PDB file of C-alpha atoms and ligand atoms in Angstrom:
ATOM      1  CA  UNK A  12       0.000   0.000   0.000  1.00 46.00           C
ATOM      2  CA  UNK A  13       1.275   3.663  -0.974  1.00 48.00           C
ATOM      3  CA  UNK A  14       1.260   6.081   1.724  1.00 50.00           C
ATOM      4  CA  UNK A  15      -1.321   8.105  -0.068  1.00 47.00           C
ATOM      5  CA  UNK A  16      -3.910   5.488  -0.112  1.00 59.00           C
ATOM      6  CA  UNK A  17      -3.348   4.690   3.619  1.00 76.00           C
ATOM      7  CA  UNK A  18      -6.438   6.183   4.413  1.00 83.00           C
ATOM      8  CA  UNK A  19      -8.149   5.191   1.439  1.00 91.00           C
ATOM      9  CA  UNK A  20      -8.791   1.106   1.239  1.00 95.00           C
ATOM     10  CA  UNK A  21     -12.467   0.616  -0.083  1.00 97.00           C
ATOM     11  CA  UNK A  22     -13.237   1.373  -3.834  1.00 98.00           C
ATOM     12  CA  UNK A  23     -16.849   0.771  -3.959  1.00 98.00           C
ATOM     13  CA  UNK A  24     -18.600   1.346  -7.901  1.00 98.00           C
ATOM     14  CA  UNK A  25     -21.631   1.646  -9.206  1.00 97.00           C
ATOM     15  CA  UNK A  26     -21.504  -0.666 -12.778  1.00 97.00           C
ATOM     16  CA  UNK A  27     -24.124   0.704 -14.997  1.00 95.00           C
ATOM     17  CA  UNK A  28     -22.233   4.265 -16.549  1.00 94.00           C
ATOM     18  CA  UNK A  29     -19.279   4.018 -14.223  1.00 97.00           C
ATOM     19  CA  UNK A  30     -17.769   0.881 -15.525  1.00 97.00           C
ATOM     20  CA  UNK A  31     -19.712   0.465 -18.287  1.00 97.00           C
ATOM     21  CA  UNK A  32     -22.510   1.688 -20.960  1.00 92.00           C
ATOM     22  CA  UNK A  33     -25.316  -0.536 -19.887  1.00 95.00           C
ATOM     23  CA  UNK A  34     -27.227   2.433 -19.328  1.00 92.00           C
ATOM     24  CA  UNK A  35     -28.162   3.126 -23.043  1.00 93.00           C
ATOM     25  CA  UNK A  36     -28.992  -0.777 -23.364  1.00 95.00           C
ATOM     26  CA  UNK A  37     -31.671  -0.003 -20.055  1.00 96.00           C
ATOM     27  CA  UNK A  38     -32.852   2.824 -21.920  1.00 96.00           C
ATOM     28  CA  UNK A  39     -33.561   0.940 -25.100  1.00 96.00           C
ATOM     29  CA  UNK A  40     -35.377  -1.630 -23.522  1.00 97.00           C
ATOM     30  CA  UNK A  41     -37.294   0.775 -21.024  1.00 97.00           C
ATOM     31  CA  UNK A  42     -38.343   3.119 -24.240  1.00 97.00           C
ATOM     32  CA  UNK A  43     -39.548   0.273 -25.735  1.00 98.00           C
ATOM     33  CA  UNK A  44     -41.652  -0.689 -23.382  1.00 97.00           C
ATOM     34  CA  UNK A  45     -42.434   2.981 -22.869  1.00 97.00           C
ATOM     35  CA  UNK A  46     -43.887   3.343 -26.561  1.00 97.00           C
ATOM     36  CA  UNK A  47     -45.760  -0.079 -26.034  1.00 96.00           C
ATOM     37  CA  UNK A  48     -47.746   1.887 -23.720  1.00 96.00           C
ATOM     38  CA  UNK A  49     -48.402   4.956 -24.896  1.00 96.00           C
ATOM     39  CA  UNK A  50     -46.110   6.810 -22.419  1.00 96.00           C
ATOM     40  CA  UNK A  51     -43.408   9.119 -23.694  1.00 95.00           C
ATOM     41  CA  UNK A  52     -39.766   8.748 -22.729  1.00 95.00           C
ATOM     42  CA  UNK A  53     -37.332  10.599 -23.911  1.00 95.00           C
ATOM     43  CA  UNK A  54     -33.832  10.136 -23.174  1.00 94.00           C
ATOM     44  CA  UNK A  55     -33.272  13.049 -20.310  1.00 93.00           C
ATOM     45  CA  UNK A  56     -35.815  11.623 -18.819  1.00 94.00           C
ATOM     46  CA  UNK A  57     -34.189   8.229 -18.391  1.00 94.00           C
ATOM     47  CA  UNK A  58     -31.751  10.232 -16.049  1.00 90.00           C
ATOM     48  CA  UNK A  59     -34.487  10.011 -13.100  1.00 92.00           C
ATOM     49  CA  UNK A  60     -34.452   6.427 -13.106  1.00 94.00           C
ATOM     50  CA  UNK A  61     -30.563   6.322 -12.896  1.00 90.00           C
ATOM     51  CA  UNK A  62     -30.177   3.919  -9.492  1.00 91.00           C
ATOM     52  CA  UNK A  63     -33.945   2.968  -9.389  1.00 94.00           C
ATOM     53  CA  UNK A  64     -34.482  -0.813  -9.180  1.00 95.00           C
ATOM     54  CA  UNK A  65     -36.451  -2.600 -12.045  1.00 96.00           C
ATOM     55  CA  UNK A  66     -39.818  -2.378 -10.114  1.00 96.00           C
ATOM     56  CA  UNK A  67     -38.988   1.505  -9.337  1.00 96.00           C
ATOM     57  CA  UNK A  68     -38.124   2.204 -12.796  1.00 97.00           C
ATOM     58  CA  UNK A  69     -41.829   0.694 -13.836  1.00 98.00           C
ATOM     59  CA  UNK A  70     -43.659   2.420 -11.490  1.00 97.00           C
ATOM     60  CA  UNK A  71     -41.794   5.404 -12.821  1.00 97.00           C
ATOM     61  CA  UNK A  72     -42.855   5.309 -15.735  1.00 97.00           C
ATOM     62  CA  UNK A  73     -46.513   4.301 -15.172  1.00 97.00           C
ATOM     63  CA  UNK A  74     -46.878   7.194 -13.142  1.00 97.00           C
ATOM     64  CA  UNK A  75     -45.923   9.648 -15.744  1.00 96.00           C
ATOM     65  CA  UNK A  76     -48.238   7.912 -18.043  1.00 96.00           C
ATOM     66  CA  UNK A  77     -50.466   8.118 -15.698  1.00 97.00           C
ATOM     67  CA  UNK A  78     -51.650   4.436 -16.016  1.00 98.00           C
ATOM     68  CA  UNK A  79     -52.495   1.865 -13.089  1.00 97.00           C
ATOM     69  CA  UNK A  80     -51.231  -2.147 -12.911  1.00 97.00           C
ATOM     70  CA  UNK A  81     -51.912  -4.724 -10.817  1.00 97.00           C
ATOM     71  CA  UNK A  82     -49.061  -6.150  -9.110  1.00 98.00           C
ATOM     72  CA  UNK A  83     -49.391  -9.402 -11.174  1.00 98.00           C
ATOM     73  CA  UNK A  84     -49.023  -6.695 -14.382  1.00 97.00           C
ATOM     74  CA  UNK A  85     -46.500  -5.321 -13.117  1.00 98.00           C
ATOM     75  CA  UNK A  86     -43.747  -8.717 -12.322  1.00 98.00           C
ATOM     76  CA  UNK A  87     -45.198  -9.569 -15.660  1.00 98.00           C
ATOM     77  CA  UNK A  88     -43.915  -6.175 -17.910  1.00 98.00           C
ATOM     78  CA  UNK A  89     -40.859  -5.833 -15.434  1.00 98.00           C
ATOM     79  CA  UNK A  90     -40.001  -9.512 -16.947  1.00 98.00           C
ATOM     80  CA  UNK A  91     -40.782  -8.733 -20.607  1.00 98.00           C
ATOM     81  CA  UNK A  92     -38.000  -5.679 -20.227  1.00 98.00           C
ATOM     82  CA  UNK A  93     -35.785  -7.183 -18.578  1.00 98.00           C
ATOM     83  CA  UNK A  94     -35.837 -10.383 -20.905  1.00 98.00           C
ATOM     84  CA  UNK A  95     -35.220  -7.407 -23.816  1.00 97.00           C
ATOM     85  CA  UNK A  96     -32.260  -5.771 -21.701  1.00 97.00           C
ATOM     86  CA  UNK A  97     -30.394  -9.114 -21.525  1.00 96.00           C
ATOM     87  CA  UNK A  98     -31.093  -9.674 -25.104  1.00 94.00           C
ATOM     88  CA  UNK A  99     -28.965  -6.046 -25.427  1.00 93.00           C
ATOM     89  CA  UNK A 100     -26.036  -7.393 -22.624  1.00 93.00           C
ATOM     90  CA  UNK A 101     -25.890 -10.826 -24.029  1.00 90.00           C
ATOM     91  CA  UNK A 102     -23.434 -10.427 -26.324  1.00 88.00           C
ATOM     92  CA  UNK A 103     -21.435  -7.604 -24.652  1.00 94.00           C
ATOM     93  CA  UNK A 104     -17.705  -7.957 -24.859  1.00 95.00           C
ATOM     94  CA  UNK A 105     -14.819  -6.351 -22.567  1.00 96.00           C
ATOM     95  CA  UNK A 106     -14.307  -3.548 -25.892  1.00 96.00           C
ATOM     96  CA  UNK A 107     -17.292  -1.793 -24.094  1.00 95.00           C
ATOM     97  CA  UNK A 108     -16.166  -1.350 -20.922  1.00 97.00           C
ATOM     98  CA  UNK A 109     -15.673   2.383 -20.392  1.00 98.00           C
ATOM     99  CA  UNK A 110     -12.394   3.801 -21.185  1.00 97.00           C
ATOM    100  CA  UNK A 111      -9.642   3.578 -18.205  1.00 97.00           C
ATOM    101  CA  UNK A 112     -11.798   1.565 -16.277  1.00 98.00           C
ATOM    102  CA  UNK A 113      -9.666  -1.016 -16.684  1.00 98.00           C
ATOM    103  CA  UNK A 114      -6.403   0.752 -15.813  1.00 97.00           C
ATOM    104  CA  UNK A 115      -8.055   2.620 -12.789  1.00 98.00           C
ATOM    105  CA  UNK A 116      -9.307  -0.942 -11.045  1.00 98.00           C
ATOM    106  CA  UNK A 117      -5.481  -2.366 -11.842  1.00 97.00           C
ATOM    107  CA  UNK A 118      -3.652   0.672 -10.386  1.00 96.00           C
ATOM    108  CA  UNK A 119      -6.122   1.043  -7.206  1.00 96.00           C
ATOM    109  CA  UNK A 120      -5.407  -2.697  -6.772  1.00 96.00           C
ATOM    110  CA  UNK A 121      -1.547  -2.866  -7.319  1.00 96.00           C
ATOM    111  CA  UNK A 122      -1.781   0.133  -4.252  1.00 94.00           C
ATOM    112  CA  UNK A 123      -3.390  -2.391  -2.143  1.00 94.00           C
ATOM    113  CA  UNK A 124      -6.688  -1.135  -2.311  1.00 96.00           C
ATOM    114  CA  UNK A 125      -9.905  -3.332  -2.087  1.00 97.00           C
ATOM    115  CA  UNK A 126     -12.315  -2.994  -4.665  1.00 98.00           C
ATOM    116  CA  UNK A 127     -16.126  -3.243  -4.800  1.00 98.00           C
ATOM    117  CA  UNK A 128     -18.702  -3.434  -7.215  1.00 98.00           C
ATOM    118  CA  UNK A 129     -22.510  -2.620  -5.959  1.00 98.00           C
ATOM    119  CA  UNK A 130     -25.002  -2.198  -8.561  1.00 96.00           C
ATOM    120  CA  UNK A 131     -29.236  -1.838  -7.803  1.00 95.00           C
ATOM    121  CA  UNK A 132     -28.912  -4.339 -11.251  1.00 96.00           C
ATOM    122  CA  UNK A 133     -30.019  -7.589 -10.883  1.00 97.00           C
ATOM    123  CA  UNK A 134     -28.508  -8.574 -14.296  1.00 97.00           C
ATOM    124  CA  UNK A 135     -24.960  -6.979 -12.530  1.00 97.00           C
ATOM    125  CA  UNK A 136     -23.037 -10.251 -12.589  1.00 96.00           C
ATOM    126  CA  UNK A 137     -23.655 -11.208 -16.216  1.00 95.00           C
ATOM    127  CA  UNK A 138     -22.646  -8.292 -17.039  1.00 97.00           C
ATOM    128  CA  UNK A 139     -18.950  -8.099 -15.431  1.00 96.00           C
ATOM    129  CA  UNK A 140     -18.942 -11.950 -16.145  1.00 94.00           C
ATOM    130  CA  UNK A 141     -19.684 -11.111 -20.525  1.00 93.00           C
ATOM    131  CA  UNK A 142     -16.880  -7.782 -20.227  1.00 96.00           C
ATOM    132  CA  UNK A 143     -14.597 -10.031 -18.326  1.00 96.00           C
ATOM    133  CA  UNK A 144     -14.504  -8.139 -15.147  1.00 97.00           C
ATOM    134  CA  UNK A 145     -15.445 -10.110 -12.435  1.00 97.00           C
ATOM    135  CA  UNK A 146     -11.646 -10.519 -11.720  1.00 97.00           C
ATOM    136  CA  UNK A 147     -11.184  -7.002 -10.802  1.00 98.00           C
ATOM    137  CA  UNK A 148     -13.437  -7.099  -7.569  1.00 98.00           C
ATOM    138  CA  UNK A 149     -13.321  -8.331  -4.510  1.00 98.00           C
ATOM    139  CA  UNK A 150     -16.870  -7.954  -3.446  1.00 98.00           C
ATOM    140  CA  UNK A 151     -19.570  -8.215  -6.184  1.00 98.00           C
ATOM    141  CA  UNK A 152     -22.877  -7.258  -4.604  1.00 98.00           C
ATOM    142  CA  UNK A 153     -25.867  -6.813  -7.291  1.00 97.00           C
ATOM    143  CA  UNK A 154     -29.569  -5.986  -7.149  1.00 94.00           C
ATOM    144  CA  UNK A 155     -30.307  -8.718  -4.683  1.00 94.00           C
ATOM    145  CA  UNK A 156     -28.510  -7.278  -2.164  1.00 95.00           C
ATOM    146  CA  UNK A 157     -29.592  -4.419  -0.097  1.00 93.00           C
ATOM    147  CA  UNK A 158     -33.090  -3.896   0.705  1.00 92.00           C
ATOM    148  CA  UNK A 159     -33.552  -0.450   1.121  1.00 94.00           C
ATOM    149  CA  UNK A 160     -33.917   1.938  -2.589  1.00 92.00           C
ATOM    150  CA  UNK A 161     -30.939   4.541  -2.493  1.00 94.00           C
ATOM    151  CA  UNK A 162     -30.707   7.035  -1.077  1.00 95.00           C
ATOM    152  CA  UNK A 163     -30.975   4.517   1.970  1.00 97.00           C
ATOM    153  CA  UNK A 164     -27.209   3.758   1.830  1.00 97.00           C
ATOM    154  CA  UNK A 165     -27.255  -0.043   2.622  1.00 97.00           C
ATOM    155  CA  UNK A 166     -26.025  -1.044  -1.021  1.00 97.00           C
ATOM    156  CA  UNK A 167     -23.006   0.714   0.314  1.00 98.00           C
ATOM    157  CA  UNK A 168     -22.584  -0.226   3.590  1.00 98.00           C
ATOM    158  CA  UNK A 169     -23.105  -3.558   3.371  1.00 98.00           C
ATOM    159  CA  UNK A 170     -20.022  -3.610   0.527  1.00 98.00           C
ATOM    160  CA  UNK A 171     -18.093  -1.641   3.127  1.00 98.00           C
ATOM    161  CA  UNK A 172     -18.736  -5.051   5.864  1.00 98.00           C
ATOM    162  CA  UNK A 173     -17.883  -6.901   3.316  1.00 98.00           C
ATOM    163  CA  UNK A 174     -14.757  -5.153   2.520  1.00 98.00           C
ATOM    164  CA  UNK A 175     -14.364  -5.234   6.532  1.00 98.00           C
ATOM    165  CA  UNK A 176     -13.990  -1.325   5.907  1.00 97.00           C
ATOM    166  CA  UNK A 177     -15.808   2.025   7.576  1.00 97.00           C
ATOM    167  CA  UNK A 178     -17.165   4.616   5.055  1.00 97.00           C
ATOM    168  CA  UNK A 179     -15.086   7.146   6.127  1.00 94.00           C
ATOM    169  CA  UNK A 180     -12.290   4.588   4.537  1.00 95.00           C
ATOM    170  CA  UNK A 181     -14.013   3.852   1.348  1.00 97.00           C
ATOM    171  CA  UNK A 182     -14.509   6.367  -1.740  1.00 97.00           C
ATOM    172  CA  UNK A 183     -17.939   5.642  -3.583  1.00 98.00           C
ATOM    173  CA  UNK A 184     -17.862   6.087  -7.437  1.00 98.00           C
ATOM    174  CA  UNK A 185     -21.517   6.452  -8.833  1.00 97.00           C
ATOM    175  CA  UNK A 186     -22.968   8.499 -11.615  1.00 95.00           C
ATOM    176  CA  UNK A 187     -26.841   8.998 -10.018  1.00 94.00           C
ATOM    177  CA  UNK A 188     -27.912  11.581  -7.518  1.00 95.00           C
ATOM    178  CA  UNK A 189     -29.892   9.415  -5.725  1.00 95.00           C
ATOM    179  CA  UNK A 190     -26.319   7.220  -5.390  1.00 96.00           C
ATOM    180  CA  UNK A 191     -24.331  10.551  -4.074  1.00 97.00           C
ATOM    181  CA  UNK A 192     -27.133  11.386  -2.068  1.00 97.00           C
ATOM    182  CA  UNK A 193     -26.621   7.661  -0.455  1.00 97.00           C
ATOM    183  CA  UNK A 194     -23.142   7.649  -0.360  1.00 97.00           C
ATOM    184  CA  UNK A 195     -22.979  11.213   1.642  1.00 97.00           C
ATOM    185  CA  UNK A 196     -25.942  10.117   4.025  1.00 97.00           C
ATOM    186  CA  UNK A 197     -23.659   6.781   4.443  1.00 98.00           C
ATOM    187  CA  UNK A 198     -20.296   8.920   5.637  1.00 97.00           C
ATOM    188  CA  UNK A 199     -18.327   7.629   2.401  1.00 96.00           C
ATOM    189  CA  UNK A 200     -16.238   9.643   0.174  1.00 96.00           C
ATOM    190  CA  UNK A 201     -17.858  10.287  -2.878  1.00 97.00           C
ATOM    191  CA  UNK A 202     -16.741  10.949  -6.308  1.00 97.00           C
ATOM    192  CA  UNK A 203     -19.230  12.072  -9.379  1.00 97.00           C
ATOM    193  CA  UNK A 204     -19.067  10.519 -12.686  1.00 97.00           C
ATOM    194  CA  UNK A 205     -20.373  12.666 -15.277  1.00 95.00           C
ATOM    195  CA  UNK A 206     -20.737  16.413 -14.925  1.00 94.00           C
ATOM    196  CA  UNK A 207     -20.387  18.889 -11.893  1.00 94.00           C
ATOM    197  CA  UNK A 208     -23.841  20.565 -12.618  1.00 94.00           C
ATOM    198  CA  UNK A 209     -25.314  16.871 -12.002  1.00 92.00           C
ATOM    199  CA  UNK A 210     -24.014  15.879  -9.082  1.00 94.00           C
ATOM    200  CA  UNK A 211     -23.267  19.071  -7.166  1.00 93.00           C
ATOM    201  CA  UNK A 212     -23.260  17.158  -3.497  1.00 93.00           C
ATOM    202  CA  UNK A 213     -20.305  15.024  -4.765  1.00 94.00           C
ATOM    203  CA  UNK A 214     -16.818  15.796  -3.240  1.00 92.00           C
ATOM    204  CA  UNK A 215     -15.351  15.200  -6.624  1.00 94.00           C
ATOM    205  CA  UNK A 216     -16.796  15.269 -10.049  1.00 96.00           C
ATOM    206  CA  UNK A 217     -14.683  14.020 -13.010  1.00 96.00           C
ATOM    207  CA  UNK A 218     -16.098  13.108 -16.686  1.00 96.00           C
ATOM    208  CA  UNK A 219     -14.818   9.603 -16.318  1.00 97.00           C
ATOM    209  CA  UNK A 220     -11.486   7.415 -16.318  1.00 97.00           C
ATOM    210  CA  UNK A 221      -9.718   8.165 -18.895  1.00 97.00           C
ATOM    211  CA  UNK A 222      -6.471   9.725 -17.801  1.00 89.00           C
ATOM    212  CA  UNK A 223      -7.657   9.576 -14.126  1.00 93.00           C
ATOM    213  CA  UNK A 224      -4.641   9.149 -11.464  1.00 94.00           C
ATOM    214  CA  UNK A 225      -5.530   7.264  -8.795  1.00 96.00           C
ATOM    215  CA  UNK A 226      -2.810   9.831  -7.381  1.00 94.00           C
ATOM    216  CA  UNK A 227      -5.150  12.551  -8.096  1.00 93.00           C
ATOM    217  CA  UNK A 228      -8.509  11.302  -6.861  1.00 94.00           C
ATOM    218  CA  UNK A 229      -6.453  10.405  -3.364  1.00 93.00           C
ATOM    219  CA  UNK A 230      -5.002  13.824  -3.040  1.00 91.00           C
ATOM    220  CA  UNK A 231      -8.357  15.359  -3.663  1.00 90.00           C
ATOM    221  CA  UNK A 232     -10.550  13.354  -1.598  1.00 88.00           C
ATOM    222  CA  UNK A 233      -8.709  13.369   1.235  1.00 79.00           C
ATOM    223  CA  UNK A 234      -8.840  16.892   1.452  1.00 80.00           C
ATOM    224  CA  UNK A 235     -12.091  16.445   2.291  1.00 77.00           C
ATOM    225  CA  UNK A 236     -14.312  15.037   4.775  1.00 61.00           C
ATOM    226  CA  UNK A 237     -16.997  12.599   4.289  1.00 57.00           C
ATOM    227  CA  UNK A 238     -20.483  13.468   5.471  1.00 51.00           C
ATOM    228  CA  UNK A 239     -21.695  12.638   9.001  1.00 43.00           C
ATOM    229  CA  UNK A 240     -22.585   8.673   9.137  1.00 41.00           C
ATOM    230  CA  UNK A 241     -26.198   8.166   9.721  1.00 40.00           C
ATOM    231  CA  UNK A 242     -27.687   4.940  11.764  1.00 35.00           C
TER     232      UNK A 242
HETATM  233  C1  GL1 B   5     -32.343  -2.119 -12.754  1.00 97.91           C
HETATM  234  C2  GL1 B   5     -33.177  -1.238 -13.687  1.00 97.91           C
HETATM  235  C3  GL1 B   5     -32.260  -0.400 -14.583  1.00 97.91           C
HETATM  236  C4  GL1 B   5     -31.224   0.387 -13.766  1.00 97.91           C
HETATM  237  C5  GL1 B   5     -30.503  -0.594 -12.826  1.00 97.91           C
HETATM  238  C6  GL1 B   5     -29.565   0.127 -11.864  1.00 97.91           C
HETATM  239  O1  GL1 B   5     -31.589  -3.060 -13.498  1.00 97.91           O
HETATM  240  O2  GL1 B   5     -34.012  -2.046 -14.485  1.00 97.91           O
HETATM  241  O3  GL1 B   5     -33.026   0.475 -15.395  1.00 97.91           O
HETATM  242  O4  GL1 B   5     -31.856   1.431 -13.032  1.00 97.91           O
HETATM  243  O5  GL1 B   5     -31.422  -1.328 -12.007  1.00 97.91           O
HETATM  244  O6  GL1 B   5     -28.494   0.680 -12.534  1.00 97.91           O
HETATM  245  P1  GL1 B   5     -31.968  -4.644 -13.650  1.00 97.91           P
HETATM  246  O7  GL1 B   5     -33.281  -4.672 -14.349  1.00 97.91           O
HETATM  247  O8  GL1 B   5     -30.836  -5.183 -14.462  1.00 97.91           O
HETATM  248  O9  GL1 B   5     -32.059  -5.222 -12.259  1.00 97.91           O
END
């Protein structure tokens, strides 16, 4: 371990647009069942189901369409779109995993650092398992995991037990409000993926990693101090 990521030991990320673009493939298949109903969709308005579960991303949408389900409707359309998103991942290969993911995991690794993966995706270990990333992470904790919708932050604290870490030693990487929001009420670091205007209660915003230092995000995030740990 480097002296600069003493403090720093848990990497926890978010997969779908941190590590890679499944989110356009969730769009796809959520438009299309979108249009099957009548309800429009379009694409900024996928951003407010970025972090919702499968069920909370239905309901979503229902409710802007203003239409009712019973549950029984509901399990039945949450299957049909999810049988059309893994018809999108199925044949994902490791080319599509975001650039310098890759090099980012390897370099926070060769420091010593643990890494995490925590996804509200269900479909979250076929997908590192097609890009060839399951390798890179120590914990892998997917949609079946937490109970509680972010921003409860239980997807994140129970891949901080697992990592046998506290927040305040872990940096969360997530590209959703609703996951800063959860990371911050959780007392981790956070850093934004995407762009400062979207995520201004993140500690750090950067567009990405490509050409990220691990150097850098260490230096900056330690400047700062995580958010008071709830519960
Ligand atoms: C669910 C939703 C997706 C997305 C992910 C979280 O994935 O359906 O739209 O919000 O959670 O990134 P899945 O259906 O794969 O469990």
């Amino acid at each position: 371990m480097t002296d600069l990521s003493e403090k720093m030991k848990g990497f926890i990320f978010n997969l779908d647009g941190v590590i890679v673009d499944t989110a356009k493939y969730h769009y796809i298949a959520w438009r299309r069942l979108a249009d099957e109903m009548g309800v429009d969709f379009p694409p900024e308005q996928h951003e407010n189901l970025r972090s919702l579960s499968r069920m909370e991303s239905l309901e979503k949408i229902l409710e802007w369409g203003g239409l009712y389900m019973t549950e029984a409707e509901k399990l039945h359309w949450a299957d049909v779109k999810n049988n059309w998103y893994q018809g999108l991942v199925a044949n994902m290969t490791p080319e599509e995993v975001l650039p310098g993911v890759v090099p980012f995991l390897n370099a926070v690794r060769n420091s010593g650092g643990r890494t995490a993966l925590s996804s509200a995706s269900r479909n979250a270990r076929a997908v590192l398992k097609s890009t060839r990333l399951e390798s890179y992470f120590d914990v892998i904790l997917d949609g079946s995991a937490a109970r509680k919708a972010k921003p409860h932050p239980e997807c994140f604290l129970l891949a901080a037990i697992a990592l046998h870490l506290s927040p305040s030693e872990c940096i969360v990487f997530d590209d959703a409000v609703l996951g800063v929001q959860a990371a911050r009420i959780g007392g981790f670091h956070i850093v934004g993926i995407g762009k400062p205007e979207h995520l201004p209660d993140a500690e750090l915003v950067i567009p990405g990693f490509a050409d990220c230092r691990l150097s850098d995000i260490l230096i900056a995030v330690e400047k700062m101090s995580p958010a008071v740990t709830v519960g």
